[in-house]
GROMACS .gro file of C-alpha atoms in nm:
model
  261
    1UNK     CA    1   1.486  -0.799  -8.023
    2UNK     CA    2   1.210  -0.565  -8.139
    3UNK     CA    3   1.010  -0.335  -7.912
    4UNK     CA    4   0.714  -0.570  -7.961
    5UNK     CA    5   0.924  -0.858  -7.832
    6UNK     CA    6   1.040  -0.650  -7.535
    7UNK     CA    7   0.681  -0.601  -7.421
    8UNK     CA    8   0.650  -0.978  -7.370
    9UNK     CA    9   0.962  -1.039  -7.161
   10UNK     CA   10   1.071  -0.905  -6.825
   11UNK     CA   11   1.390  -0.705  -6.868
   12UNK     CA   12   1.458  -0.632  -6.500
   13UNK     CA   13   1.550  -0.913  -6.265
   14UNK     CA   14   1.305  -0.924  -5.973
   15UNK     CA   15   1.438  -0.916  -5.619
   16UNK     CA   16   1.516  -1.268  -5.497
   17UNK     CA   17   1.250  -1.264  -5.225
   18UNK     CA   18   0.987  -1.134  -5.467
   19UNK     CA   19   1.077  -1.404  -5.720
   20UNK     CA   20   1.048  -1.683  -5.464
   21UNK     CA   21   0.712  -1.563  -5.332
   22UNK     CA   22   0.582  -1.515  -5.685
   23UNK     CA   23   0.692  -1.860  -5.796
   24UNK     CA   24   0.538  -2.023  -5.489
   25UNK     CA   25   0.204  -1.867  -5.584
   26UNK     CA   26   0.223  -1.975  -5.951
   27UNK     CA   27   0.045  -2.280  -6.090
   28UNK     CA   28   0.379  -2.459  -6.136
   29UNK     CA   29   0.490  -2.375  -5.784
   30UNK     CA   30   0.167  -2.480  -5.615
   31UNK     CA   31   0.164  -2.812  -5.800
   32UNK     CA   32   0.498  -2.949  -5.693
   33UNK     CA   33   0.504  -2.779  -5.353
   34UNK     CA   34   0.181  -2.961  -5.273
   35UNK     CA   35   0.347  -3.291  -5.360
   36UNK     CA   36   0.650  -3.204  -5.150
   37UNK     CA   37   0.428  -3.121  -4.852
   38UNK     CA   38   0.234  -3.447  -4.891
   39UNK     CA   39   0.559  -3.646  -4.906
   40UNK     CA   40   0.674  -3.496  -4.575
   41UNK     CA   41   0.390  -3.684  -4.401
   42UNK     CA   42   0.353  -3.419  -4.130
   43UNK     CA   43   0.132  -3.442  -3.825
   44UNK     CA   44   0.069  -3.246  -3.510
   45UNK     CA   45   0.355  -3.222  -3.266
   46UNK     CA   46   0.645  -3.286  -3.505
   47UNK     CA   47   0.955  -3.070  -3.538
   48UNK     CA   48   1.027  -2.981  -3.900
   49UNK     CA   49   1.320  -2.800  -4.060
   50UNK     CA   50   1.289  -2.585  -4.373
   51UNK     CA   51   1.650  -2.549  -4.490
   52UNK     CA   52   1.700  -2.252  -4.718
   53UNK     CA   53   1.361  -2.116  -4.619
   54UNK     CA   54   1.410  -1.786  -4.802
   55UNK     CA   55   1.132  -1.534  -4.738
   56UNK     CA   56   0.919  -1.800  -4.571
   57UNK     CA   57   0.683  -1.887  -4.855
   58UNK     CA   58   0.640  -2.244  -4.725
   59UNK     CA   59   0.652  -2.183  -4.350
   60UNK     CA   60   0.279  -2.112  -4.295
   61UNK     CA   61   0.179  -2.443  -4.459
   62UNK     CA   62   0.434  -2.632  -4.249
   63UNK     CA   63   0.307  -2.459  -3.936
   64UNK     CA   64  -0.052  -2.554  -4.012
   65UNK     CA   65   0.049  -2.917  -4.071
   66UNK     CA   66   0.234  -2.965  -3.741
   67UNK     CA   67  -0.036  -2.778  -3.551
   68UNK     CA   68  -0.034  -2.712  -3.179
   69UNK     CA   69   0.270  -2.858  -3.011
   70UNK     CA   70   0.483  -2.872  -3.324
   71UNK     CA   71   0.786  -2.666  -3.418
   72UNK     CA   72   0.893  -2.524  -3.754
   73UNK     CA   73   1.255  -2.414  -3.788
   74UNK     CA   74   1.346  -2.199  -4.085
   75UNK     CA   75   1.716  -2.167  -4.168
   76UNK     CA   76   1.866  -1.933  -4.425
   77UNK     CA   77   2.205  -1.768  -4.465
   78UNK     CA   78   2.058  -1.438  -4.591
   79UNK     CA   79   1.941  -1.203  -4.316
   80UNK     CA   80   1.713  -1.011  -4.551
   81UNK     CA   81   1.536  -1.335  -4.636
   82UNK     CA   82   1.498  -1.415  -4.267
   83UNK     CA   83   1.357  -1.069  -4.202
   84UNK     CA   84   1.097  -1.126  -4.473
   85UNK     CA   85   1.019  -1.470  -4.326
   86UNK     CA   86   0.979  -1.316  -3.980
   87UNK     CA   87   0.724  -1.070  -4.113
   88UNK     CA   88   0.537  -1.346  -4.296
   89UNK     CA   89   0.519  -1.571  -3.988
   90UNK     CA   90   0.477  -1.309  -3.714
   91UNK     CA   91   0.143  -1.462  -3.610
   92UNK     CA   92   0.285  -1.815  -3.581
   93UNK     CA   93   0.443  -1.868  -3.241
   94UNK     CA   94   0.581  -2.212  -3.324
   95UNK     CA   95   0.817  -2.079  -3.594
   96UNK     CA   96   1.186  -2.039  -3.512
   97UNK     CA   97   1.415  -1.863  -3.758
   98UNK     CA   98   1.790  -1.918  -3.751
   99UNK     CA   99   2.067  -1.780  -3.965
  100UNK     CA  100   2.291  -2.053  -4.097
  101UNK     CA  101   2.413  -2.253  -4.394
  102UNK     CA  102   2.307  -2.597  -4.514
  103UNK     CA  103   2.670  -2.708  -4.498
  104UNK     CA  104   2.671  -2.647  -4.120
  105UNK     CA  105   2.313  -2.640  -3.994
  106UNK     CA  106   2.262  -2.451  -3.666
  107UNK     CA  107   2.090  -2.748  -3.498
  108UNK     CA  108   2.194  -3.020  -3.255
  109UNK     CA  109   2.223  -3.381  -3.360
  110UNK     CA  110   1.887  -3.563  -3.394
  111UNK     CA  111   1.697  -3.237  -3.341
  112UNK     CA  112   1.407  -3.270  -3.590
  113UNK     CA  113   1.157  -3.528  -3.714
  114UNK     CA  114   1.127  -3.392  -4.067
  115UNK     CA  115   1.338  -3.175  -4.298
  116UNK     CA  116   1.274  -3.025  -4.637
  117UNK     CA  117   1.467  -2.822  -4.888
  118UNK     CA  118   1.327  -2.674  -5.206
  119UNK     CA  119   1.547  -2.578  -5.504
  120UNK     CA  120   1.839  -2.497  -5.273
  121UNK     CA  121   2.089  -2.775  -5.343
  122UNK     CA  122   2.117  -2.672  -5.708
  123UNK     CA  123   2.307  -2.365  -5.586
  124UNK     CA  124   2.524  -2.489  -5.297
  125UNK     CA  125   2.898  -2.554  -5.303
  126UNK     CA  126   2.884  -2.913  -5.177
  127UNK     CA  127   2.551  -3.103  -5.199
  128UNK     CA  128   2.703  -3.417  -5.043
  129UNK     CA  129   2.809  -3.222  -4.735
  130UNK     CA  130   2.461  -3.073  -4.709
  131UNK     CA  131   2.307  -3.422  -4.725
  132UNK     CA  132   2.538  -3.534  -4.444
  133UNK     CA  133   2.415  -3.240  -4.235
  134UNK     CA  134   2.052  -3.335  -4.296
  135UNK     CA  135   2.129  -3.687  -4.182
  136UNK     CA  136   2.297  -3.553  -3.868
  137UNK     CA  137   2.007  -3.334  -3.755
  138UNK     CA  138   1.730  -3.584  -3.828
  139UNK     CA  139   1.616  -3.824  -3.560
  140UNK     CA  140   1.635  -4.198  -3.642
  141UNK     CA  141   1.339  -4.277  -3.864
  142UNK     CA  142   1.308  -3.912  -3.964
  143UNK     CA  143   1.227  -3.804  -4.317
  144UNK     CA  144   1.392  -3.561  -4.556
  145UNK     CA  145   1.206  -3.442  -4.866
  146UNK     CA  146   1.391  -3.250  -5.136
  147UNK     CA  147   1.265  -3.080  -5.449
  148UNK     CA  148   1.526  -3.008  -5.718
  149UNK     CA  149   1.518  -2.957  -6.095
  150UNK     CA  150   1.725  -3.128  -6.360
  151UNK     CA  151   1.804  -2.842  -6.596
  152UNK     CA  152   1.903  -3.077  -6.878
  153UNK     CA  153   1.531  -3.156  -6.907
  154UNK     CA  154   1.442  -2.797  -7.002
  155UNK     CA  155   1.287  -2.820  -7.348
  156UNK     CA  156   1.158  -2.518  -7.540
  157UNK     CA  157   0.984  -2.566  -7.875
  158UNK     CA  158   1.146  -2.378  -8.163
  159UNK     CA  159   1.165  -2.449  -8.539
  160UNK     CA  160   1.544  -2.442  -8.501
  161UNK     CA  161   1.608  -2.697  -8.223
  162UNK     CA  162   1.978  -2.610  -8.215
  163UNK     CA  163   1.889  -2.270  -8.064
  164UNK     CA  164   1.686  -2.435  -7.789
  165UNK     CA  165   1.970  -2.676  -7.719
  166UNK     CA  166   2.222  -2.390  -7.704
  167UNK     CA  167   2.001  -2.198  -7.462
  168UNK     CA  168   1.961  -2.500  -7.231
  169UNK     CA  169   2.332  -2.585  -7.255
  170UNK     CA  170   2.420  -2.232  -7.145
  171UNK     CA  171   2.202  -2.273  -6.836
  172UNK     CA  172   2.348  -2.613  -6.746
  173UNK     CA  173   2.710  -2.510  -6.806
  174UNK     CA  174   2.718  -2.146  -6.696
  175UNK     CA  175   2.413  -2.041  -6.493
  176UNK     CA  176   2.324  -2.318  -6.243
  177UNK     CA  177   2.606  -2.456  -6.026
  178UNK     CA  178   2.459  -2.807  -5.984
  179UNK     CA  179   2.237  -2.823  -6.290
  180UNK     CA  180   2.188  -3.202  -6.283
  181UNK     CA  181   2.118  -3.223  -5.909
  182UNK     CA  182   1.766  -3.359  -5.961
  183UNK     CA  183   1.890  -3.687  -6.107
  184UNK     CA  184   2.175  -3.710  -5.854
  185UNK     CA  185   1.975  -3.673  -5.533
  186UNK     CA  186   1.885  -4.040  -5.482
  187UNK     CA  187   2.250  -4.144  -5.512
  188UNK     CA  188   2.379  -3.861  -5.293
  189UNK     CA  189   2.118  -3.932  -5.026
  190UNK     CA  190   2.205  -4.303  -5.025
  191UNK     CA  191   2.574  -4.219  -4.993
  192UNK     CA  192   2.489  -3.998  -4.692
  193UNK     CA  193   2.324  -4.291  -4.514
  194UNK     CA  194   1.961  -4.242  -4.611
  195UNK     CA  195   1.719  -4.494  -4.751
  196UNK     CA  196   1.539  -4.355  -5.057
  197UNK     CA  197   1.193  -4.514  -5.086
  198UNK     CA  198   1.049  -4.280  -5.346
  199UNK     CA  199   1.142  -4.041  -5.626
  200UNK     CA  200   0.853  -3.841  -5.771
  201UNK     CA  201   0.908  -3.675  -6.112
  202UNK     CA  202   0.709  -3.357  -6.158
  203UNK     CA  203   0.709  -3.229  -6.516
  204UNK     CA  204   0.599  -2.870  -6.545
  205UNK     CA  205   0.446  -2.767  -6.878
  206UNK     CA  206   0.418  -2.406  -6.988
  207UNK     CA  207   0.190  -2.293  -7.272
  208UNK     CA  208   0.190  -1.922  -7.193
  209UNK     CA  209   0.514  -1.742  -7.274
  210UNK     CA  210   0.459  -1.469  -7.017
  211UNK     CA  211   0.401  -1.719  -6.737
  212UNK     CA  212   0.711  -1.913  -6.843
  213UNK     CA  213   0.917  -1.596  -6.865
  214UNK     CA  214   0.833  -1.515  -6.504
  215UNK     CA  215   1.009  -1.841  -6.413
  216UNK     CA  216   1.292  -1.854  -6.668
  217UNK     CA  217   1.365  -1.490  -6.752
  218UNK     CA  218   1.411  -1.561  -7.124
  219UNK     CA  219   1.538  -1.222  -7.237
  220UNK     CA  220   1.786  -1.176  -6.953
  221UNK     CA  221   1.918  -1.532  -6.981
  222UNK     CA  222   1.945  -1.509  -7.360
  223UNK     CA  223   2.155  -1.192  -7.328
  224UNK     CA  224   2.390  -1.381  -7.096
  225UNK     CA  225   2.405  -1.667  -7.348
  226UNK     CA  226   2.511  -1.420  -7.617
  227UNK     CA  227   2.780  -1.273  -7.392
  228UNK     CA  228   2.908  -1.624  -7.317
  229UNK     CA  229   2.921  -1.719  -7.685
  230UNK     CA  230   2.641  -1.977  -7.690
  231UNK     CA  231   2.425  -1.772  -7.927
  232UNK     CA  232   2.500  -1.496  -8.176
  233UNK     CA  233   2.309  -1.169  -8.167
  234UNK     CA  234   2.117  -1.279  -8.476
  235UNK     CA  235   2.034  -1.619  -8.329
  236UNK     CA  236   1.918  -1.456  -8.007
  237UNK     CA  237   1.686  -1.226  -8.200
  238UNK     CA  238   1.540  -1.518  -8.399
  239UNK     CA  239   1.499  -1.723  -8.080
  240UNK     CA  240   1.323  -1.452  -7.879
  241UNK     CA  241   1.103  -1.334  -8.167
  242UNK     CA  242   0.964  -1.684  -8.215
  243UNK     CA  243   0.898  -1.727  -7.843
  244UNK     CA  244   0.718  -1.394  -7.831
  245UNK     CA  245   0.497  -1.436  -8.137
  246UNK     CA  246   0.435  -1.803  -8.211
  247UNK     CA  247   0.248  -2.073  -8.015
  248UNK     CA  248   0.461  -2.142  -7.711
  249UNK     CA  249   0.558  -2.467  -7.540
  250UNK     CA  250   0.820  -2.543  -7.278
  251UNK     CA  251   0.864  -2.812  -7.016
  252UNK     CA  252   1.106  -2.903  -6.740
  253UNK     CA  253   1.119  -3.184  -6.485
  254UNK     CA  254   1.175  -3.141  -6.113
  255UNK     CA  255   1.224  -3.437  -5.881
  256UNK     CA  256   1.075  -3.470  -5.534
  257UNK     CA  257   1.301  -3.716  -5.351
  258UNK     CA  258   1.199  -3.881  -5.025
  259UNK     CA  259   1.484  -3.994  -4.799
  260UNK     CA  260   1.454  -4.168  -4.462
  261UNK     CA  261   1.721  -4.159  -4.187
   0.00000   0.00000   0.00000
């Protein structure tokens, strides 16, 4: 990679909280998060769970939607994330933050009317167990809305398609634990006892390499692909140089899945 290429790509991984807040504010983040919020069908007075709430990027919107009399419960296993969420929601008295894991949610049975999780199940040890927990804490007739990508759908234009395929294959096989979770959610939710009335595909298209890099971290991920043997040093240089200097196109599909208890 030349110095000119390096000026295009981020070389330092952002802190997790910073990345999540930044993505939520991006065009791609706002688009599908708006669809997820609409699918929750919130109204004043409801109790809603945000599982894996991170630094609380979505909590203010949930709070506004349930209004006076409602409750928003944010759960995360990382105390630093919860501290950031507490600072972000300090003015919202209806927000409760609890430390816990999606495999064993710190809530009673039938405790909430709505639940949501956003790009969390792709990383967990046991998605099926997490779905069972969501079913346990939702009241009868309650609604769970999940947003998860299918990393096999990541497509990056390059004159040598084999390099793009190798890059995506590295992500699906080595980087993301549950890389195909997006396509699996409807089945897993049904197996957990939910009815799945709707699956909404959201395809995100990127035409600006810098904007895409802030989501995908091309240089950092390519270096890992080289270390893992998916690309040679020469192939990595060819791949990154094209992304940096030629017209750019990439797309990926995320699925918003609506499940009813």
